[in-house]
Tab-separated table of N, CA and C in Angstrom:
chain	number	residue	atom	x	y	z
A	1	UNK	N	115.070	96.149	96.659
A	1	UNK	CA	116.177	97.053	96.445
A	1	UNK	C	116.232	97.425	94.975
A	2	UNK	N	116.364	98.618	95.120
A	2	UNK	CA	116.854	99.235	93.129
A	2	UNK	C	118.222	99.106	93.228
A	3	UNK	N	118.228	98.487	91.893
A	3	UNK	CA	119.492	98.283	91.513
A	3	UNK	C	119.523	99.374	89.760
A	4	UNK	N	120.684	99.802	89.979
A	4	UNK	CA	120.857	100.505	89.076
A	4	UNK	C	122.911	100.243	88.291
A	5	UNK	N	123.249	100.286	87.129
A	5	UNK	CA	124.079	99.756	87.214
A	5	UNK	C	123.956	100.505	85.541
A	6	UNK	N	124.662	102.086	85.499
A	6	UNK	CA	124.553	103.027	83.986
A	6	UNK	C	125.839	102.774	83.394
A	7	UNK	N	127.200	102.343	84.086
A	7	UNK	CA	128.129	102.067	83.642
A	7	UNK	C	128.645	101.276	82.261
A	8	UNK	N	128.308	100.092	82.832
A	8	UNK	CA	128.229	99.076	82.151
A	8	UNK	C	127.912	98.975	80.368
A	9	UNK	N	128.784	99.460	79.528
A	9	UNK	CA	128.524	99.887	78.133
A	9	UNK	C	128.390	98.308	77.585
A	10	UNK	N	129.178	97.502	78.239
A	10	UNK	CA	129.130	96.280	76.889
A	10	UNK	C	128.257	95.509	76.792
A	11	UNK	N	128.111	95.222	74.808
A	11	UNK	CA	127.321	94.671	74.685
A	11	UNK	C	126.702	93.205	74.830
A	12	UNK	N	125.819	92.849	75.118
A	12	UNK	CA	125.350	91.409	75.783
A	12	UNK	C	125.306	90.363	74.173
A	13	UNK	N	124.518	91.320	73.761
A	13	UNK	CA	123.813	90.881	71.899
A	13	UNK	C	123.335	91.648	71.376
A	14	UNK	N	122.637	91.084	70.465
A	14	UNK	CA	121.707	92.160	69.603
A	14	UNK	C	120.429	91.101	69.051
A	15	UNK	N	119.637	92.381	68.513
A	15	UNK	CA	118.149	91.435	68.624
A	15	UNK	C	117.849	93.015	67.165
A	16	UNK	N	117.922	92.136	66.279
A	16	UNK	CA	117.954	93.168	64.993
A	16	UNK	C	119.347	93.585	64.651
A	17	UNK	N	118.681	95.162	64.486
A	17	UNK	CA	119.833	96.403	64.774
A	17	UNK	C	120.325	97.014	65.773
A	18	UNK	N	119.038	96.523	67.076
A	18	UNK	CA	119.407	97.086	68.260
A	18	UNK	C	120.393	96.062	68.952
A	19	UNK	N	121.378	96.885	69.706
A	19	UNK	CA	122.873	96.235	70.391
A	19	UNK	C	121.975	96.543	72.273
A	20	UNK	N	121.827	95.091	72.881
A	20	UNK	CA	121.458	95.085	74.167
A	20	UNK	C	122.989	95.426	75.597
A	21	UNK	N	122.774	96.454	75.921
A	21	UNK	CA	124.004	96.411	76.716
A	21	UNK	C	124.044	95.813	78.281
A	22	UNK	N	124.813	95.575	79.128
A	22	UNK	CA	124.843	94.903	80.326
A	22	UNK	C	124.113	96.124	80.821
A	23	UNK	N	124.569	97.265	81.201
A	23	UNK	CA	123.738	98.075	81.683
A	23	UNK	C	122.522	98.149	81.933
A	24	UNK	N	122.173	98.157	83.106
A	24	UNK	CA	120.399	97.971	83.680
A	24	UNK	C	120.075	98.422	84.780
A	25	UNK	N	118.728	98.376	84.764
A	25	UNK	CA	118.213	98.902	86.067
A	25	UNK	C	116.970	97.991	86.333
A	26	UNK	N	116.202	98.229	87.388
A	26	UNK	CA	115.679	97.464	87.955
A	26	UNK	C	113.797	97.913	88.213
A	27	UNK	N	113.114	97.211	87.937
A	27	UNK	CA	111.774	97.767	88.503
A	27	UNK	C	111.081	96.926	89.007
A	28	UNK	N	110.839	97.044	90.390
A	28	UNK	CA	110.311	96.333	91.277
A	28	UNK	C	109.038	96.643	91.378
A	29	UNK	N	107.595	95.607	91.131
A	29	UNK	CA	106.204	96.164	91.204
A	29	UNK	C	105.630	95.508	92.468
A	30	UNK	N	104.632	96.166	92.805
A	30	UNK	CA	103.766	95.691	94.102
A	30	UNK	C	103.605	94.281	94.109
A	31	UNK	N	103.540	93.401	93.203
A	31	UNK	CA	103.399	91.942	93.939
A	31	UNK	C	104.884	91.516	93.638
A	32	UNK	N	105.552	91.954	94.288
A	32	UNK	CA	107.328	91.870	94.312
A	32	UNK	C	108.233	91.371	93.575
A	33	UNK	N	107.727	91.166	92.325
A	33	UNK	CA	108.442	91.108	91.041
A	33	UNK	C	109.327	91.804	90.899
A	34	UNK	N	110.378	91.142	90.499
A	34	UNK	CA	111.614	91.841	89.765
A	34	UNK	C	111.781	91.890	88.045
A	35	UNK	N	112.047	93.264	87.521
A	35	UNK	CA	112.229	93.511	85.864
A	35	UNK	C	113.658	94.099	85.695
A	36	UNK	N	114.106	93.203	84.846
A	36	UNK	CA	115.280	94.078	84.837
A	36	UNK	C	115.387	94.628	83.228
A	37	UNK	N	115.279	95.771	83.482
A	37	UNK	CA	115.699	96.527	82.157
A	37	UNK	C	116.743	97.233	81.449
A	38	UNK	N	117.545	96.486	80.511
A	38	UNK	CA	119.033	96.762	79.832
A	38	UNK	C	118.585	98.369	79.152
A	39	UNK	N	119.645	98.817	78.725
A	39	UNK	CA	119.840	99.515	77.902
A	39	UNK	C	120.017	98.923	76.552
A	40	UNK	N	119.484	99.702	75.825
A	40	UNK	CA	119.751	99.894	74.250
A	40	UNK	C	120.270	100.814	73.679
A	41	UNK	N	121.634	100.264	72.429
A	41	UNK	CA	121.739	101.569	71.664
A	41	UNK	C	120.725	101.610	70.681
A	42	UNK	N	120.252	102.882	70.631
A	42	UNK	CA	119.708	103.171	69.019
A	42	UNK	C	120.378	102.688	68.363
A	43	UNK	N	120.035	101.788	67.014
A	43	UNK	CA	120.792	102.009	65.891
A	43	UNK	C	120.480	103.507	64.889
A	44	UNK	N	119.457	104.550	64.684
A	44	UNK	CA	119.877	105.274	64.543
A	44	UNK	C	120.887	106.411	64.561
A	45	UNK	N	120.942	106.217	65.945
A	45	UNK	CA	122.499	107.485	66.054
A	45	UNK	C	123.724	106.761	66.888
A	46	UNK	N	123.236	105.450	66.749
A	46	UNK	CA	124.377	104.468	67.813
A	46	UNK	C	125.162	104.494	68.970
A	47	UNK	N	124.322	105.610	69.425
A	47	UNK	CA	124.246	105.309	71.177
A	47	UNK	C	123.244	104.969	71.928
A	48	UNK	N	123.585	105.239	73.773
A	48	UNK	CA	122.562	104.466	73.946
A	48	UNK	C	120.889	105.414	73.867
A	49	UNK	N	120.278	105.328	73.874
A	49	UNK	CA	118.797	105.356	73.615
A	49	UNK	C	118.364	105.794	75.471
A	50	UNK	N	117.654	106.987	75.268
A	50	UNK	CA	117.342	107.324	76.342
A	50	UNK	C	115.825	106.588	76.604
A	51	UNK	N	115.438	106.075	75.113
A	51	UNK	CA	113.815	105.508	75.553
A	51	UNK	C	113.754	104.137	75.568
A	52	UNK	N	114.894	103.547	74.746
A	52	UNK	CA	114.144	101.971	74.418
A	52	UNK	C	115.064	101.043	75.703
A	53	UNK	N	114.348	100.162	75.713
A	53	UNK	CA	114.864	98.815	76.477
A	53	UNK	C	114.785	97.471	76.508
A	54	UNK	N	115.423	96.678	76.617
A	54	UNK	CA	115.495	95.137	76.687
A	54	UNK	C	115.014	94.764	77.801
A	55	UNK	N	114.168	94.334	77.759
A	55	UNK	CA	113.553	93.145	78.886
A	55	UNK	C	113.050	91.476	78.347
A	56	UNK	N	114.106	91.082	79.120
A	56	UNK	CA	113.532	89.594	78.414
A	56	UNK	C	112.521	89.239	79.905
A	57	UNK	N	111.554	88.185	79.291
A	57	UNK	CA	110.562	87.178	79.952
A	57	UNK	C	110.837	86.039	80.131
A	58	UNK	N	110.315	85.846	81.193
A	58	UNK	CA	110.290	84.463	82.146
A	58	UNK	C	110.526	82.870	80.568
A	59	UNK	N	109.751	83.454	79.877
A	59	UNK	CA	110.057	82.282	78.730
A	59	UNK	C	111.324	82.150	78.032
A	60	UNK	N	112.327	83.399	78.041
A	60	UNK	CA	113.621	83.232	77.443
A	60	UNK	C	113.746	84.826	76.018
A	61	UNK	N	112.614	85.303	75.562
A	61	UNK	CA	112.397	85.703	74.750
A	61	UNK	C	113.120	87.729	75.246
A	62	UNK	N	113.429	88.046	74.599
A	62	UNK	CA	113.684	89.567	74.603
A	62	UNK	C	112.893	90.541	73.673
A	63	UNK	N	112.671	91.267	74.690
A	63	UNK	CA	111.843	92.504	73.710
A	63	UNK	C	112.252	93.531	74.022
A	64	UNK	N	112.529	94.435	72.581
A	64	UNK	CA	112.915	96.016	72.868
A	64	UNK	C	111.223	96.683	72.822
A	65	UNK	N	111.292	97.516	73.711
A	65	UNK	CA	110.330	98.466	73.970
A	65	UNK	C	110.710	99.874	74.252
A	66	UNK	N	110.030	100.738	73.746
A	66	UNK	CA	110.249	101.979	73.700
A	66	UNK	C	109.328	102.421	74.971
A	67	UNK	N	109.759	103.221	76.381
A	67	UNK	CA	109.486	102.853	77.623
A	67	UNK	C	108.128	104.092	77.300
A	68	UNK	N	108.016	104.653	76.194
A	68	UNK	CA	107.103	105.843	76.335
A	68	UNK	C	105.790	105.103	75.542
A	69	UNK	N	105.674	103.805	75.049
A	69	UNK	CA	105.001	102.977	74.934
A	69	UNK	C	103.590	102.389	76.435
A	70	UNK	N	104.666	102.463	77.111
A	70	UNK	CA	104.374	101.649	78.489
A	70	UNK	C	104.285	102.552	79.521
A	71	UNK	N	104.133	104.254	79.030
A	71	UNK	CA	103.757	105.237	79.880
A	71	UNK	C	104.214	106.473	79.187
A	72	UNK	N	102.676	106.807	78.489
A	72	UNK	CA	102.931	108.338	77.395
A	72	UNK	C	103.649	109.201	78.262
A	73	UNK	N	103.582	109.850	79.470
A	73	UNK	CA	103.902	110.979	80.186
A	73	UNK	C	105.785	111.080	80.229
A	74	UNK	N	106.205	109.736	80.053
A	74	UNK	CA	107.810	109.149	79.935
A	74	UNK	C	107.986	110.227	78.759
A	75	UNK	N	107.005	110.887	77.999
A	75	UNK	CA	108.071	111.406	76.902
A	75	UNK	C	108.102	112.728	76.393
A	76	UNK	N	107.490	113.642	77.868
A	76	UNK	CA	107.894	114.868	78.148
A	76	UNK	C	108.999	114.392	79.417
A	77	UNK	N	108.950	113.727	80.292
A	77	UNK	CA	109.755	113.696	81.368
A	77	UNK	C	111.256	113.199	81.131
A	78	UNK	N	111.280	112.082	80.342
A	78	UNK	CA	112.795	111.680	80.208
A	78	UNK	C	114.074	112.698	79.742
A	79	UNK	N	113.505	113.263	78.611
A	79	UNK	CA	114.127	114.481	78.381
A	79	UNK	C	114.792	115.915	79.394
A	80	UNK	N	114.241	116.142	80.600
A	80	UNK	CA	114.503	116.727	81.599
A	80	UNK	C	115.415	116.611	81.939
A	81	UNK	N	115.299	114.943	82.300
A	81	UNK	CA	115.966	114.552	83.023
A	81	UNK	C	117.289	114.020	83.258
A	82	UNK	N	118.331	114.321	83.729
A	82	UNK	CA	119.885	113.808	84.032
A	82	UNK	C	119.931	112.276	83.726
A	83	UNK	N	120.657	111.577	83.100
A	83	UNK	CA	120.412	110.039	82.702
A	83	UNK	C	120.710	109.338	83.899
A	84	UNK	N	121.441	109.774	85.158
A	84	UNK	CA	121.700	108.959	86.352
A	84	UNK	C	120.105	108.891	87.264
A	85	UNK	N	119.420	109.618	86.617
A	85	UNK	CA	117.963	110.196	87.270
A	85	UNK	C	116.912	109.372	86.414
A	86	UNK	N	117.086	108.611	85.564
A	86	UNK	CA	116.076	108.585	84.426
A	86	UNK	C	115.312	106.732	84.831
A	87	UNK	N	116.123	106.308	85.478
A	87	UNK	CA	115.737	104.578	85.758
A	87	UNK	C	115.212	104.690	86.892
A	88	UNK	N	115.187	105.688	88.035
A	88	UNK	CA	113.831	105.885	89.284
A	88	UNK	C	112.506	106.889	88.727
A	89	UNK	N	112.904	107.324	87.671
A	89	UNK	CA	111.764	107.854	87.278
A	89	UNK	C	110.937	106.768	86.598
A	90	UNK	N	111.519	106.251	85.494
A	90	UNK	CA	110.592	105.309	85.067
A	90	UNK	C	110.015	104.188	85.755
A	91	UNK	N	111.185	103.659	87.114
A	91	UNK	CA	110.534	102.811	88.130
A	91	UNK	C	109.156	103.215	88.827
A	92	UNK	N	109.627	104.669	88.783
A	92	UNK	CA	108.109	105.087	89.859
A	92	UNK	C	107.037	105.496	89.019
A	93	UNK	N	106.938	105.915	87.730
A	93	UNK	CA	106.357	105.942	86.604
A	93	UNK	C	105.503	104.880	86.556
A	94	UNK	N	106.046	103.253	85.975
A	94	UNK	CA	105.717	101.865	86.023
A	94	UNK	C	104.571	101.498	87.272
A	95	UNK	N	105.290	101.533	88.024
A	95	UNK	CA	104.944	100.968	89.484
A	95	UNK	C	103.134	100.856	89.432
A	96	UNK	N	103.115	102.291	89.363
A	96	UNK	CA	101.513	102.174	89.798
A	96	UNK	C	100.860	101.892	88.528
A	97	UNK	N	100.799	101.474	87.287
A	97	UNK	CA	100.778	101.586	85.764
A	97	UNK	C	100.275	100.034	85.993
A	98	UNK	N	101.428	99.125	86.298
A	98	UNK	CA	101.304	97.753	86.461
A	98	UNK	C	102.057	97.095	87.405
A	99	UNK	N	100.983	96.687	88.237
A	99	UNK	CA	100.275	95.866	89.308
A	99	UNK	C	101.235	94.952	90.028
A	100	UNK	N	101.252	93.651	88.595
A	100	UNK	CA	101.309	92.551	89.027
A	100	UNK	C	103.303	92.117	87.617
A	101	UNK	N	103.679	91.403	87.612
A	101	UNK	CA	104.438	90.951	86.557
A	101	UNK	C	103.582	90.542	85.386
A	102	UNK	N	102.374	90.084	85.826
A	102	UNK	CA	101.440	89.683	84.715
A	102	UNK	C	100.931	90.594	83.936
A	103	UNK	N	100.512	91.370	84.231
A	103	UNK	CA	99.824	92.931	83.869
A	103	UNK	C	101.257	93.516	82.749
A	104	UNK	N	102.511	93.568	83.297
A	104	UNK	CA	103.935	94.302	82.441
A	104	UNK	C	104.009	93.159	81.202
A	105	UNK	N	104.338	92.379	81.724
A	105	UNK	CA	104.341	90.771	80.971
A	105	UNK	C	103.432	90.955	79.404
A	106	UNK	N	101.852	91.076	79.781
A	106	UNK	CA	100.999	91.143	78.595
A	106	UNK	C	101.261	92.563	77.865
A	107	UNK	N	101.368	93.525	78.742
A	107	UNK	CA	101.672	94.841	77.293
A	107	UNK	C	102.761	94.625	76.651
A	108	UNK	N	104.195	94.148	77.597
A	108	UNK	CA	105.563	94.525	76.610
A	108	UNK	C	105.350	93.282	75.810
A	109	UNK	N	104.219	92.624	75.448
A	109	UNK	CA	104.580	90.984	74.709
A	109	UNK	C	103.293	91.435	73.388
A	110	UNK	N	102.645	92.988	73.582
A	110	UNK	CA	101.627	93.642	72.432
A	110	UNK	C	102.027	93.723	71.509
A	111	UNK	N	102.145	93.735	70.228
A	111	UNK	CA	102.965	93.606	69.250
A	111	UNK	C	102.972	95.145	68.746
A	112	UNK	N	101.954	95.995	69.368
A	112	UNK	CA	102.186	96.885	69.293
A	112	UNK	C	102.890	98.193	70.043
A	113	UNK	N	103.317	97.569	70.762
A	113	UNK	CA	104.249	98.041	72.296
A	113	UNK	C	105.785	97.424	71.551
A	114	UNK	N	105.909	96.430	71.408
A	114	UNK	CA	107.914	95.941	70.922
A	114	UNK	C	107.977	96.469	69.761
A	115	UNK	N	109.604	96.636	69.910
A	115	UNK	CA	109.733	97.576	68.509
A	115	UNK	C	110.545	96.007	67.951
A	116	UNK	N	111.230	94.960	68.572
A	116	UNK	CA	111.794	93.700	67.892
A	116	UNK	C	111.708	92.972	68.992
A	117	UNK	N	112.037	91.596	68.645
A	117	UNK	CA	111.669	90.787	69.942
A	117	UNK	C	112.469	89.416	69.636
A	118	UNK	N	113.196	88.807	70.100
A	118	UNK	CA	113.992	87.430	69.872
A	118	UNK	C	114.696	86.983	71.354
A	119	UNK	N	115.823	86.214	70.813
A	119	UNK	CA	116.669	85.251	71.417
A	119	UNK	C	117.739	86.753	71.134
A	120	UNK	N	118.557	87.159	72.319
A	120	UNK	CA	120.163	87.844	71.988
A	120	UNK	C	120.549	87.106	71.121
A	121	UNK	N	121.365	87.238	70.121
A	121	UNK	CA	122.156	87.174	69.029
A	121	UNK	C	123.811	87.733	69.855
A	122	UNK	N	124.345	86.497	69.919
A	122	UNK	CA	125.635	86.559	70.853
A	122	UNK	C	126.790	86.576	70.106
A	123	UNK	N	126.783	86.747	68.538
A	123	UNK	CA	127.759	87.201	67.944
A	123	UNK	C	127.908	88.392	67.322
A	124	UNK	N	128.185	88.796	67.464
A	124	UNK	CA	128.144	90.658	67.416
A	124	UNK	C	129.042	90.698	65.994
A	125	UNK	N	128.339	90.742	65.320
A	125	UNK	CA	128.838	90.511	63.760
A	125	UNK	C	128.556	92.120	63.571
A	126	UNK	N	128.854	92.846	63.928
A	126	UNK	CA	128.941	94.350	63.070
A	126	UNK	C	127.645	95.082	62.784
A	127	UNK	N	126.833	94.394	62.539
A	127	UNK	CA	125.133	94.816	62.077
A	127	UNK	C	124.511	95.167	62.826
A	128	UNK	N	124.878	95.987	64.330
A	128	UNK	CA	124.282	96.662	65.534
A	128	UNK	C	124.653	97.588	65.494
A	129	UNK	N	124.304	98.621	66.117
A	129	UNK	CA	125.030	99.974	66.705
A	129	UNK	C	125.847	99.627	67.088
């Protein structure tokens, strides 16, 4: 099942400058893995970010990734698109891209794919979007 859930503005933590929000959606790959991917605000213009996202790993760790990283074509298409429309696109985007959880797992953990990567930072001391 996709779960989708755009509402949800508040923030979880932050991991830098970027503020991780509850807001997420879901991408389910062929060997039936579940990803769940938050929203991010930019800290440039301090909303949320139509490209980047939080996905933490099975180890505890969070990484923001910019989703046009993890599929160039994401960055004529997102723009089109209505933001209630934008988390089945990138699901079906993903899907056939990578395989397995293992396959998503090793690119978003490339150091050249995360734009920051930690533990949430659960005190929201001001220094986020």
């Amino acid at each position: 099942m996709h779960t989708v859930q755009l509402a949800d503005a508040r923030i979880l933590g932050t991991i830098g400058r970027c503020a991780v929000e509850a807001a997420m959606h879901e991408v389910d790959l062929r060997d039936h893995s579940l990803h769940v991917f938050r929203f991010v605000r930019d800290p440039s213009v301090k909303q949320r970010s139509a490209f980047l996202r939080a996905l933490t790993l099975p180890h505890g760790c969070t990484y923001i990734v910019d989703v046009r990283r993890l599929a160039p074509c994401l960055a004529q298409e997102i723009p089109t698109m209505l933001d209630r429309d934008r988390p089945g696109l990138i699901k079906h985007t993903l899907r056939p891209i990578f395989k397995t959880a293992a396959e998503l797992q090793r690119k978003v953990m490339d150091p050249d794919i995360w734009q920051a990567c930690g533990w949430l930072d659960q005190q929201l001391d001001g220094q986020a979007a």
